[in-house]
């Protein structure tokens, strides 16, 4: 046995000496500082890592953006001469006959080997490796290992925690949840620099169980709306945009939405259990039961697993006469149409419930970019970092509160308050990603002189 172990150790040693990966020496080749940006997810659906890559490239960094290519990435990624896309092979899907407990470890081993080989040998060494967390398995372990061998600095961009997301589906006492918590807190500490989506998350990462030591920089970088989200303030522009983006079946509502006698609500949802759509449905039922409610057209966008179930529920409630004056329509819109719809709406609704309590919904960021005030679920710590109660939106925790807020804001008496919230939303949306990035990550990476 001991002989076998020494043989393996000797093999590893020889392997390391022969196959030693090259190190980053600090001298860039004249083509800019090399930066690797890694997300173990679909690049097209990773807006924040896309914006990081574009900002680094814009400031002269040489970016290799590593991730899956499932949906088409942002067009600027494909045309930017300073960005090279490094596609990861999509891991094989689990055949129905193989149990999850057997398949998951095989998939992780496959991803680990592939990523390690890529980061150590295929790509040239980089000054920085910027990784998105979550997913943390196996990214954090592989990234910290390869950074230590290649003399790169590891920057972890914390969007949320993998283990709290897992916990919300598997339950807090599941062994996988406990294991992934230990893993994520241990390897999370190995990053040399940390970025977070909120101040609340930055505070939390300094304390147990994460306990990231104070000498490692921790910088909150708030998400900001993409340029495609812009307010539409002139009535004639709103009329033109709305007649273009309103789904065909809802065209009859156009005149009354434009003259304000019907209020246009927009909510986007992934139709998953962490966004309790029944809460909005009950609130609209309560709203419709109030005396003389202002008519509402609510457009719900997005795709997801529970959509069919809720469509059935909406149908039943409508047939029972419980939604008079409320029309709920669902749509899946192209991105540009979605951005215009937000800019034309009267109020945005957000049902996002945070699994960690310290992340923020990107869709509210986009709504503010389009100058749309929001009514959002508020029962988590970081809520106030984005929605300022009474200034650019309102928060609720129960369906009764949501119905009350809708009744107040949409009634003729609520017009002044809604107008004020709209101005607040336009103001909040004015600060964009470039500004936020240059003042934080740009300085950290030495790409922007402070
Ligand atoms: C590691 O990188 C730094 C710059 O980030 C450089 O100054 C240093 O010389 C490098 N170390 C080695 C061993 O190449
Ligand atoms: C690419 O980097 C150079 C500096 O190396 C910079 O001048 C240029 O604007 C960058 N291009 C883009 C499209 O970001």
Tab-separated table of C-alpha atoms and ligand atoms in Angstrom:
chain	number	residue	atom	x	y	z
A	1	UNK	CA	0.000	0.000	0.000
A	2	UNK	CA	2.718	2.463	1.089
A	3	UNK	CA	4.633	1.536	-2.055
A	4	UNK	CA	1.639	2.326	-4.193
A	5	UNK	CA	1.148	5.700	-2.535
A	6	UNK	CA	4.817	6.648	-2.969
A	7	UNK	CA	4.596	5.603	-6.605
A	8	UNK	CA	1.597	7.875	-7.155
A	9	UNK	CA	3.319	10.768	-5.343
A	10	UNK	CA	6.484	10.246	-7.383
A	11	UNK	CA	4.392	10.193	-10.561
A	12	UNK	CA	2.733	13.454	-9.599
A	13	UNK	CA	6.096	15.037	-8.819
A	14	UNK	CA	7.609	13.985	-12.147
A	15	UNK	CA	4.424	15.074	-13.907
A	16	UNK	CA	4.645	18.484	-12.264
A	17	UNK	CA	8.315	18.956	-13.146
A	18	UNK	CA	7.844	17.871	-16.755
A	19	UNK	CA	4.486	19.519	-17.352
A	20	UNK	CA	5.019	22.605	-15.199
A	21	UNK	CA	2.637	25.332	-16.422
A	22	UNK	CA	4.174	28.664	-17.389
A	23	UNK	CA	3.794	31.556	-14.936
A	24	UNK	CA	2.622	35.095	-15.414
A	25	UNK	CA	5.730	37.252	-15.143
A	26	UNK	CA	4.140	40.698	-14.974
A	27	UNK	CA	5.429	41.707	-18.397
A	28	UNK	CA	2.485	42.020	-20.780
A	29	UNK	CA	3.186	41.541	-24.451
A	30	UNK	CA	2.298	45.086	-25.516
A	31	UNK	CA	-1.236	43.933	-26.294
A	32	UNK	CA	-2.547	44.849	-22.864
A	33	UNK	CA	-2.908	43.120	-19.511
A	34	UNK	CA	-4.199	39.544	-20.002
A	35	UNK	CA	-7.366	38.840	-18.007
A	36	UNK	CA	-9.342	35.591	-17.959
A	37	UNK	CA	-13.051	35.881	-17.197
A	38	UNK	CA	-14.660	32.562	-16.248
A	39	UNK	CA	-18.291	31.624	-15.768
A	40	UNK	CA	-19.385	28.000	-15.560
A	41	UNK	CA	-22.665	28.950	-17.215
A	42	UNK	CA	-24.109	30.254	-20.475
A	43	UNK	CA	-22.224	33.392	-21.548
A	44	UNK	CA	-25.352	34.750	-23.269
A	45	UNK	CA	-27.267	34.585	-19.989
A	46	UNK	CA	-24.465	36.018	-17.837
A	47	UNK	CA	-24.983	39.769	-18.292
A	48	UNK	CA	-22.677	40.809	-15.471
A	49	UNK	CA	-19.682	38.784	-16.691
A	50	UNK	CA	-20.399	40.098	-20.201
A	51	UNK	CA	-20.222	43.688	-18.905
A	52	UNK	CA	-17.003	42.940	-17.001
A	53	UNK	CA	-15.435	41.547	-20.189
A	54	UNK	CA	-16.530	44.543	-22.283
A	55	UNK	CA	-15.266	47.037	-19.694
A	56	UNK	CA	-11.887	45.327	-19.306
A	57	UNK	CA	-11.522	45.219	-23.106
A	58	UNK	CA	-12.518	48.853	-23.460
A	59	UNK	CA	-9.761	49.867	-21.064
A	60	UNK	CA	-7.103	47.978	-22.963
A	61	UNK	CA	-7.160	44.607	-21.198
A	62	UNK	CA	-6.798	41.461	-23.306
A	63	UNK	CA	-9.781	39.315	-22.345
A	64	UNK	CA	-10.363	35.601	-22.667
A	65	UNK	CA	-14.005	34.975	-21.817
A	66	UNK	CA	-14.580	31.341	-20.839
A	67	UNK	CA	-18.045	29.776	-20.595
A	68	UNK	CA	-20.760	27.741	-22.293
A	69	UNK	CA	-22.208	28.904	-25.605
A	70	UNK	CA	-25.879	27.997	-25.373
A	71	UNK	CA	-27.660	31.204	-26.365
A	72	UNK	CA	-25.998	33.837	-28.530
A	73	UNK	CA	-23.679	36.129	-26.568
A	74	UNK	CA	-23.960	39.931	-26.567
A	75	UNK	CA	-23.082	41.063	-30.136
A	76	UNK	CA	-20.272	43.357	-28.893
A	77	UNK	CA	-18.522	40.327	-27.369
A	78	UNK	CA	-18.309	38.698	-30.790
A	79	UNK	CA	-16.954	41.758	-32.594
A	80	UNK	CA	-14.588	43.176	-29.964
A	81	UNK	CA	-10.969	42.637	-31.087
A	82	UNK	CA	-9.781	42.619	-27.455
A	83	UNK	CA	-12.026	39.691	-26.457
A	84	UNK	CA	-11.496	36.036	-27.345
A	85	UNK	CA	-14.330	33.642	-26.549
A	86	UNK	CA	-13.187	30.296	-25.155
A	87	UNK	CA	-16.213	27.974	-25.344
A	88	UNK	CA	-16.461	25.150	-22.823
A	89	UNK	CA	-17.819	21.825	-24.123
A	90	UNK	CA	-21.330	21.291	-22.805
A	91	UNK	CA	-21.204	18.361	-20.356
A	92	UNK	CA	-23.288	15.360	-21.462
A	93	UNK	CA	-26.897	15.398	-20.251
A	94	UNK	CA	-27.882	12.834	-17.633
A	95	UNK	CA	-29.473	9.759	-19.235
A	96	UNK	CA	-32.758	8.955	-17.479
A	97	UNK	CA	-31.401	5.550	-16.400
A	98	UNK	CA	-28.448	7.018	-14.441
A	99	UNK	CA	-29.298	8.236	-10.927
A	100	UNK	CA	-28.404	11.831	-9.965
A	101	UNK	CA	-26.157	10.670	-7.110
A	102	UNK	CA	-23.976	8.753	-9.558
A	103	UNK	CA	-24.123	11.253	-12.408
A	104	UNK	CA	-23.355	14.455	-10.480
A	105	UNK	CA	-19.878	13.323	-9.303
A	106	UNK	CA	-18.976	12.103	-12.815
A	107	UNK	CA	-19.974	15.467	-14.252
A	108	UNK	CA	-17.922	17.322	-11.633
A	109	UNK	CA	-14.847	15.161	-12.304
A	110	UNK	CA	-15.213	15.793	-16.036
A	111	UNK	CA	-15.557	19.564	-15.540
A	112	UNK	CA	-12.622	19.615	-13.115
A	113	UNK	CA	-10.255	17.818	-15.488
A	114	UNK	CA	-11.267	19.894	-18.475
A	115	UNK	CA	-11.085	23.250	-16.679
A	116	UNK	CA	-7.762	22.433	-15.002
A	117	UNK	CA	-6.183	21.446	-18.309
A	118	UNK	CA	-7.586	24.575	-19.993
A	119	UNK	CA	-6.449	27.003	-17.293
A	120	UNK	CA	-3.010	25.420	-16.747
A	121	UNK	CA	-1.882	24.480	-20.250
A	122	UNK	CA	-4.142	25.616	-23.112
A	123	UNK	CA	-4.394	29.298	-22.226
A	124	UNK	CA	-1.383	31.548	-21.705
A	125	UNK	CA	-0.929	32.756	-18.106
A	126	UNK	CA	-2.958	35.827	-17.107
A	127	UNK	CA	-2.526	38.655	-14.625
A	128	UNK	CA	-6.066	38.187	-13.321
A	129	UNK	CA	-8.622	35.410	-13.254
A	130	UNK	CA	-12.098	36.812	-12.631
A	131	UNK	CA	-14.624	34.086	-11.749
A	132	UNK	CA	-18.326	34.230	-11.143
A	133	UNK	CA	-19.652	32.537	-8.030
A	134	UNK	CA	-22.018	30.632	-8.036
A	135	UNK	CA	-21.671	28.095	-9.568
A	136	UNK	CA	-18.836	27.317	-7.178
A	137	UNK	CA	-18.330	23.594	-7.883
A	138	UNK	CA	-15.755	22.964	-9.240
A	139	UNK	CA	-14.897	26.533	-10.359
A	140	UNK	CA	-13.574	27.926	-7.057
A	141	UNK	CA	-11.270	24.971	-6.377
A	142	UNK	CA	-9.874	24.791	-9.915
A	143	UNK	CA	-9.486	28.568	-10.156
A	144	UNK	CA	-7.582	28.913	-6.880
A	145	UNK	CA	-5.340	25.942	-7.751
A	146	UNK	CA	-4.474	27.241	-11.215
A	147	UNK	CA	-3.922	30.812	-9.974
A	148	UNK	CA	-1.429	29.607	-7.388
A	149	UNK	CA	0.534	27.675	-10.034
A	150	UNK	CA	0.422	30.420	-12.649
A	151	UNK	CA	1.073	33.518	-10.536
A	152	UNK	CA	-2.331	34.995	-11.398
A	153	UNK	CA	-4.507	36.966	-8.964
A	154	UNK	CA	-7.901	35.405	-8.327
A	155	UNK	CA	-10.876	37.790	-8.215
A	156	UNK	CA	-14.145	36.199	-7.085
A	157	UNK	CA	-17.288	38.040	-8.161
A	158	UNK	CA	-19.949	36.991	-5.639
A	159	UNK	CA	-23.448	37.141	-7.181
A	160	UNK	CA	-25.019	34.958	-4.523
A	161	UNK	CA	-24.131	31.760	-2.652
A	162	UNK	CA	-24.335	28.337	-4.274
A	163	UNK	CA	-25.231	26.606	-1.021
A	164	UNK	CA	-28.219	28.854	-0.188
A	165	UNK	CA	-29.653	28.270	-3.665
A	166	UNK	CA	-29.195	24.521	-3.213
A	167	UNK	CA	-30.704	24.775	0.259
A	168	UNK	CA	-33.865	26.428	-1.099
A	169	UNK	CA	-34.518	23.405	-3.330
A	170	UNK	CA	-33.096	20.504	-1.270
A	171	UNK	CA	-33.757	21.771	2.267
A	172	UNK	CA	-31.157	23.091	4.728
A	173	UNK	CA	-30.268	19.720	6.286
A	174	UNK	CA	-29.517	17.840	3.048
A	175	UNK	CA	-25.925	16.452	3.128
A	176	UNK	CA	-25.141	18.051	-0.270
A	177	UNK	CA	-26.088	21.438	1.155
A	178	UNK	CA	-23.787	21.016	4.172
A	179	UNK	CA	-20.949	19.793	1.974
A	180	UNK	CA	-21.291	22.625	-0.524
A	181	UNK	CA	-21.377	25.165	2.314
A	182	UNK	CA	-18.059	23.874	3.698
A	183	UNK	CA	-16.572	23.809	0.198
A	184	UNK	CA	-17.765	27.295	-0.778
A	185	UNK	CA	-16.667	28.981	2.449
A	186	UNK	CA	-13.233	27.287	2.358
A	187	UNK	CA	-12.378	27.979	-1.290
A	188	UNK	CA	-14.081	31.381	-1.211
A	189	UNK	CA	-11.393	32.491	1.244
A	190	UNK	CA	-8.662	31.685	-1.297
A	191	UNK	CA	-9.611	34.526	-3.635
A	192	UNK	CA	-7.125	37.381	-3.383
A	193	UNK	CA	-9.741	40.023	-4.240
A	194	UNK	CA	-13.540	39.950	-3.898
A	195	UNK	CA	-16.381	41.741	-5.647
A	196	UNK	CA	-19.973	41.623	-4.376
A	197	UNK	CA	-23.356	42.704	-5.756
A	198	UNK	CA	-24.344	44.504	-2.528
A	199	UNK	CA	-22.819	46.145	0.547
A	200	UNK	CA	-24.811	43.705	2.686
A	201	UNK	CA	-23.080	40.769	0.977
A	202	UNK	CA	-19.660	42.369	1.475
A	203	UNK	CA	-20.366	42.698	5.225
A	204	UNK	CA	-21.585	39.115	5.400
A	205	UNK	CA	-18.485	37.723	3.653
A	206	UNK	CA	-16.265	39.261	6.355
A	207	UNK	CA	-18.057	37.312	9.095
A	208	UNK	CA	-18.532	33.568	9.756
A	209	UNK	CA	-18.978	31.178	8.083
A	210	UNK	CA	-17.132	32.967	5.233
A	211	UNK	CA	-14.615	34.950	7.320
A	212	UNK	CA	-12.675	36.463	4.438
A	213	UNK	CA	-9.699	38.192	6.102
A	214	UNK	CA	-9.620	42.021	6.142
A	215	UNK	CA	-6.356	42.294	4.157
A	216	UNK	CA	-8.115	40.913	1.070
A	217	UNK	CA	-9.879	43.761	-0.755
A	218	UNK	CA	-13.691	43.437	-0.907
A	219	UNK	CA	-15.452	45.815	-3.252
A	220	UNK	CA	-19.236	46.086	-3.741
A	221	UNK	CA	-20.040	46.619	-7.442
A	222	UNK	CA	-23.751	47.244	-7.965
A	223	UNK	CA	-25.391	45.974	-11.135
A	224	UNK	CA	-26.398	48.756	-13.512
A	225	UNK	CA	-28.790	48.792	-16.451
A	226	UNK	CA	-27.511	48.036	-19.942
A	227	UNK	CA	-27.645	50.812	-22.510
A	228	UNK	CA	-30.647	49.218	-24.197
A	229	UNK	CA	-32.849	50.222	-21.232
A	230	UNK	CA	-33.765	53.906	-21.631
A	231	UNK	CA	-36.780	55.906	-20.438
A	232	UNK	CA	-39.335	57.062	-23.006
A	233	UNK	CA	-40.677	60.363	-21.723
A	234	UNK	CA	-42.474	62.027	-24.679
A	235	UNK	CA	-46.130	60.917	-25.093
A	236	UNK	CA	-45.833	60.621	-28.874
A	237	UNK	CA	-42.716	58.421	-28.561
A	238	UNK	CA	-44.558	56.279	-26.027
A	239	UNK	CA	-47.517	55.847	-28.387
A	240	UNK	CA	-45.228	54.832	-31.239
A	241	UNK	CA	-43.222	52.391	-29.109
A	242	UNK	CA	-46.251	50.824	-27.459
A	243	UNK	CA	-48.111	50.216	-30.719
A	244	UNK	CA	-45.000	48.369	-31.832
A	245	UNK	CA	-44.362	46.164	-28.777
A	246	UNK	CA	-47.820	45.431	-27.317
A	247	UNK	CA	-48.598	41.751	-28.018
A	248	UNK	CA	-51.058	41.341	-30.900
A	249	UNK	CA	-53.845	40.004	-28.672
A	250	UNK	CA	-53.679	43.050	-26.387
A	251	UNK	CA	-53.849	45.699	-29.151
A	252	UNK	CA	-57.465	46.659	-28.264
A	253	UNK	CA	-56.109	48.076	-24.970
A	254	UNK	CA	-53.775	50.517	-26.743
A	255	UNK	CA	-56.024	53.633	-26.717
A	256	UNK	CA	-57.027	53.265	-23.054
A	257	UNK	CA	-53.437	52.603	-21.920
A	258	UNK	CA	-52.291	55.694	-23.824
A	259	UNK	CA	-54.963	57.951	-22.307
A	260	UNK	CA	-54.260	56.547	-18.838
A	261	UNK	CA	-57.706	55.043	-18.203
A	262	UNK	CA	-56.093	51.557	-18.132
A	263	UNK	CA	-52.844	51.150	-16.198
A	264	UNK	CA	-50.114	49.000	-17.713
A	265	UNK	CA	-48.262	46.738	-15.261
A	266	UNK	CA	-45.261	44.656	-16.251
A	267	UNK	CA	-43.672	41.809	-14.368
A	268	UNK	CA	-41.070	39.405	-15.615
A	269	UNK	CA	-40.740	36.063	-13.942
A	270	UNK	CA	-38.830	32.839	-14.449
A	271	UNK	CA	-41.955	30.963	-13.240
A	272	UNK	CA	-39.940	29.115	-10.603
A	273	UNK	CA	-40.757	28.397	-6.940
A	274	UNK	CA	-38.461	31.218	-5.694
A	275	UNK	CA	-40.789	33.717	-7.344
A	276	UNK	CA	-44.167	33.120	-5.863
A	277	UNK	CA	-46.490	34.131	-8.675
A	278	UNK	CA	-49.552	33.200	-6.622
A	279	UNK	CA	-48.780	36.243	-4.482
A	280	UNK	CA	-49.354	38.580	-7.452
A	281	UNK	CA	-52.413	36.632	-8.505
A	282	UNK	CA	-54.015	36.881	-5.050
A	283	UNK	CA	-53.107	40.570	-4.831
A	284	UNK	CA	-54.788	41.271	-8.187
A	285	UNK	CA	-57.881	39.369	-7.018
A	286	UNK	CA	-57.997	41.517	-3.865
A	287	UNK	CA	-57.424	44.649	-5.954
A	288	UNK	CA	-60.277	43.765	-8.320
A	289	UNK	CA	-62.631	43.307	-5.362
A	290	UNK	CA	-62.078	46.904	-4.180
A	291	UNK	CA	-64.768	49.463	-5.120
A	292	UNK	CA	-64.151	51.081	-8.561
A	293	UNK	CA	-60.669	49.772	-9.278
A	294	UNK	CA	-58.879	51.439	-12.185
A	295	UNK	CA	-58.641	48.841	-15.002
A	296	UNK	CA	-55.295	47.053	-15.246
A	297	UNK	CA	-53.521	45.343	-18.107
A	298	UNK	CA	-50.784	43.197	-16.560
A	299	UNK	CA	-48.225	41.732	-18.951
A	300	UNK	CA	-46.121	38.928	-17.527
A	301	UNK	CA	-43.014	38.079	-19.515
A	302	UNK	CA	-40.638	35.148	-19.190
A	303	UNK	CA	-40.443	31.392	-19.656
A	304	UNK	CA	-40.364	28.774	-16.954
A	305	UNK	CA	-41.555	25.488	-15.476
A	306	UNK	CA	-44.697	26.643	-13.628
A	307	UNK	CA	-46.116	28.820	-16.397
A	308	UNK	CA	-48.761	26.345	-17.600
A	309	UNK	CA	-49.982	25.785	-14.057
A	310	UNK	CA	-50.528	29.500	-13.446
A	311	UNK	CA	-52.136	30.054	-16.859
A	312	UNK	CA	-54.734	27.510	-15.723
A	313	UNK	CA	-55.218	29.393	-12.438
A	314	UNK	CA	-55.654	32.726	-14.249
A	315	UNK	CA	-58.214	31.098	-16.516
A	316	UNK	CA	-60.219	29.726	-13.596
A	317	UNK	CA	-60.205	33.059	-11.717
A	318	UNK	CA	-61.250	34.950	-14.846
A	319	UNK	CA	-64.129	32.548	-15.536
A	320	UNK	CA	-65.267	32.813	-11.911
A	321	UNK	CA	-65.509	36.578	-12.387
A	322	UNK	CA	-62.843	37.267	-9.738
A	323	UNK	CA	-60.720	39.465	-11.981
A	324	UNK	CA	-63.110	42.122	-13.327
A	325	UNK	CA	-61.191	45.082	-14.768
A	326	UNK	CA	-57.942	43.086	-14.609
A	327	UNK	CA	-56.519	41.478	-17.733
A	328	UNK	CA	-53.476	39.274	-17.250
A	329	UNK	CA	-51.558	38.463	-20.413
A	330	UNK	CA	-48.340	36.500	-20.804
A	331	UNK	CA	-45.742	37.118	-23.477
A	332	UNK	CA	-42.212	36.187	-24.407
A	333	UNK	CA	-40.710	39.227	-26.094
A	334	UNK	CA	-37.465	39.854	-27.959
A	335	UNK	CA	-35.032	41.762	-25.757
A	336	UNK	CA	-35.443	45.155	-27.484
A	337	UNK	CA	-39.228	44.866	-27.251
A	338	UNK	CA	-39.016	43.998	-23.575
A	339	UNK	CA	-36.850	47.077	-22.954
A	340	UNK	CA	-39.394	49.300	-24.743
A	341	UNK	CA	-42.342	47.707	-22.945
A	342	UNK	CA	-40.733	48.549	-19.577
A	343	UNK	CA	-40.250	52.145	-20.703
A	344	UNK	CA	-43.950	52.397	-21.704
A	345	UNK	CA	-45.437	50.797	-18.579
A	346	UNK	CA	-46.895	52.579	-15.546
A	347	UNK	CA	-45.516	50.250	-12.877
A	348	UNK	CA	-43.153	47.286	-12.651
A	349	UNK	CA	-43.778	44.401	-10.266
A	350	UNK	CA	-40.972	42.234	-8.877
A	351	UNK	CA	-41.619	39.029	-6.919
A	352	UNK	CA	-37.941	38.016	-6.473
A	353	UNK	CA	-37.256	36.414	-3.096
A	354	UNK	CA	-33.571	36.251	-2.260
A	355	UNK	CA	-32.178	32.863	-1.144
A	356	UNK	CA	-29.180	34.536	0.515
A	357	UNK	CA	-30.972	37.698	1.642
A	358	UNK	CA	-28.128	39.799	0.232
A	359	UNK	CA	-28.452	39.702	-3.567
A	360	UNK	CA	-30.589	41.949	-5.780
A	361	UNK	CA	-32.890	41.287	-8.743
A	362	UNK	CA	-31.358	42.389	-12.045
A	363	UNK	CA	-34.823	42.958	-13.481
A	364	UNK	CA	-35.418	45.853	-11.086
A	365	UNK	CA	-32.107	47.381	-12.203
A	366	UNK	CA	-33.370	47.164	-15.803
A	367	UNK	CA	-36.753	48.648	-14.838
A	368	UNK	CA	-34.998	51.676	-13.331
A	369	UNK	CA	-32.887	51.942	-16.493
A	370	UNK	CA	-36.170	52.231	-18.420
A	371	UNK	CA	-37.410	54.850	-15.930
A	372	UNK	CA	-40.070	52.504	-14.531
A	373	UNK	CA	-40.964	52.723	-10.816
A	374	UNK	CA	-41.346	49.340	-9.105
A	375	UNK	CA	-43.345	47.629	-6.447
A	376	UNK	CA	-41.162	44.807	-5.186
A	377	UNK	CA	-41.090	42.076	-2.571
A	378	UNK	CA	-39.013	43.581	0.229
A	379	UNK	CA	-38.479	40.854	2.847
A	380	UNK	CA	-34.660	40.628	2.661
A	381	UNK	CA	-31.685	42.579	3.955
A	382	UNK	CA	-30.255	44.172	0.800
A	383	UNK	CA	-33.617	45.409	-0.578
A	384	UNK	CA	-32.984	49.031	0.447
A	385	UNK	CA	-29.707	49.182	-1.513
A	386	UNK	CA	-31.751	49.310	-4.715
A	387	UNK	CA	-35.354	50.292	-4.025
A	388	UNK	CA	-35.698	53.462	-1.953
A	389	UNK	CA	-39.111	53.293	-0.304
A	390	UNK	CA	-41.272	56.180	-1.476
A	391	UNK	CA	-38.523	57.606	-3.728
A	392	UNK	CA	-38.305	55.199	-6.677
A	393	UNK	CA	-40.621	52.388	-5.627
A	394	UNK	CA	-42.514	50.647	-2.849
A	395	UNK	CA	-41.960	47.388	-1.001
A	396	UNK	CA	-44.479	44.737	0.118
A	397	UNK	CA	-44.360	41.407	1.898
A	398	UNK	CA	-47.955	40.156	1.686
A	399	UNK	CA	-50.627	40.058	-0.997
A	400	UNK	CA	-52.747	42.435	1.097
A	401	UNK	CA	-49.955	45.017	1.153
A	402	UNK	CA	-49.413	44.670	-2.593
A	403	UNK	CA	-53.138	45.094	-3.309
A	404	UNK	CA	-53.224	48.171	-1.052
A	405	UNK	CA	-50.230	49.762	-2.792
A	406	UNK	CA	-51.740	49.101	-6.247
A	407	UNK	CA	-55.077	50.565	-5.126
A	408	UNK	CA	-53.340	53.704	-3.861
A	409	UNK	CA	-50.880	54.321	-6.694
A	410	UNK	CA	-53.179	53.546	-9.617
A	411	UNK	CA	-56.175	55.557	-8.411
A	412	UNK	CA	-56.588	59.174	-9.596
A	413	UNK	CA	-55.540	60.321	-6.083
A	414	UNK	CA	-52.298	58.387	-6.435
A	415	UNK	CA	-51.224	60.144	-9.621
A	416	UNK	CA	-48.914	62.632	-7.905
A	417	UNK	CA	-47.144	59.911	-5.936
A	418	UNK	CA	-46.743	57.696	-9.008
A	419	UNK	CA	-45.292	60.671	-10.908
A	420	UNK	CA	-42.802	61.255	-8.098
A	421	UNK	CA	-41.755	57.594	-8.062
A	422	UNK	CA	-41.294	57.758	-11.837
A	423	UNK	CA	-38.915	60.724	-11.487
A	424	UNK	CA	-37.068	58.784	-8.798
A	425	UNK	CA	-36.744	55.751	-11.095
A	426	UNK	CA	-35.413	57.845	-13.992
A	427	UNK	CA	-32.888	59.400	-11.597
A	428	UNK	CA	-31.767	56.014	-10.215
A	429	UNK	CA	-31.419	54.590	-13.740
A	430	UNK	CA	-29.125	57.371	-14.824
A	431	UNK	CA	-26.019	55.859	-13.214
A	432	UNK	CA	-24.720	53.245	-15.627
A	433	UNK	CA	-22.316	50.305	-15.509
A	434	UNK	CA	-19.242	52.058	-16.975
A	435	UNK	CA	-19.177	54.634	-14.209
A	436	UNK	CA	-19.691	52.019	-11.501
A	437	UNK	CA	-17.033	49.751	-13.009
A	438	UNK	CA	-14.386	52.411	-13.593
A	439	UNK	CA	-14.599	53.517	-9.982
A	440	UNK	CA	-14.208	49.971	-8.641
A	441	UNK	CA	-12.828	47.103	-10.742
A	442	UNK	CA	-11.041	49.402	-13.211
A	443	UNK	CA	-8.964	50.850	-10.390
A	444	UNK	CA	-8.383	47.458	-8.780
A	445	UNK	CA	-6.961	45.978	-11.994
A	446	UNK	CA	-4.903	49.073	-12.690
A	447	UNK	CA	-6.731	49.663	-15.982
A	448	UNK	CA	-8.184	53.014	-14.892
A	449	UNK	CA	-5.966	55.482	-13.098
A	450	UNK	CA	-7.739	56.803	-10.017
B	1	LIG	C1	4.187	37.312	-10.477
B	1	LIG	O1	3.470	38.409	-11.005
B	1	LIG	C2	3.905	39.671	-10.581
B	1	LIG	C3	2.980	40.712	-11.191
B	1	LIG	O2	1.640	40.421	-10.919
B	1	LIG	C4	5.353	39.909	-10.979
B	1	LIG	O3	5.794	41.161	-10.500
B	1	LIG	C5	6.214	38.806	-10.426
B	1	LIG	O4	7.528	38.956	-10.886
B	1	LIG	C6	5.655	37.458	-10.867
B	1	LIG	N1	6.414	36.364	-10.273
B	1	LIG	C7	7.058	35.473	-11.005
B	1	LIG	C8	7.761	34.375	-10.244
B	1	LIG	O5	7.118	35.518	-12.231
B	2	LIG	C1	-8.955	47.462	-27.481
B	2	LIG	O1	-7.824	47.863	-26.748
B	2	LIG	C2	-7.191	49.045	-27.181
B	2	LIG	C3	-5.958	49.268	-26.322
B	2	LIG	O2	-5.134	48.129	-26.340
B	2	LIG	C4	-8.142	50.202	-27.072
B	2	LIG	O3	-7.545	51.395	-27.536
B	2	LIG	C5	-9.396	49.893	-27.880
B	2	LIG	O4	-10.349	50.931	-27.728
B	2	LIG	C6	-10.005	48.568	-27.438
B	2	LIG	N1	-11.122	48.245	-28.320
B	2	LIG	C7	-12.364	47.998	-27.875
B	2	LIG	C8	-13.388	47.760	-28.944
B	2	LIG	O5	-12.697	47.946	-26.706
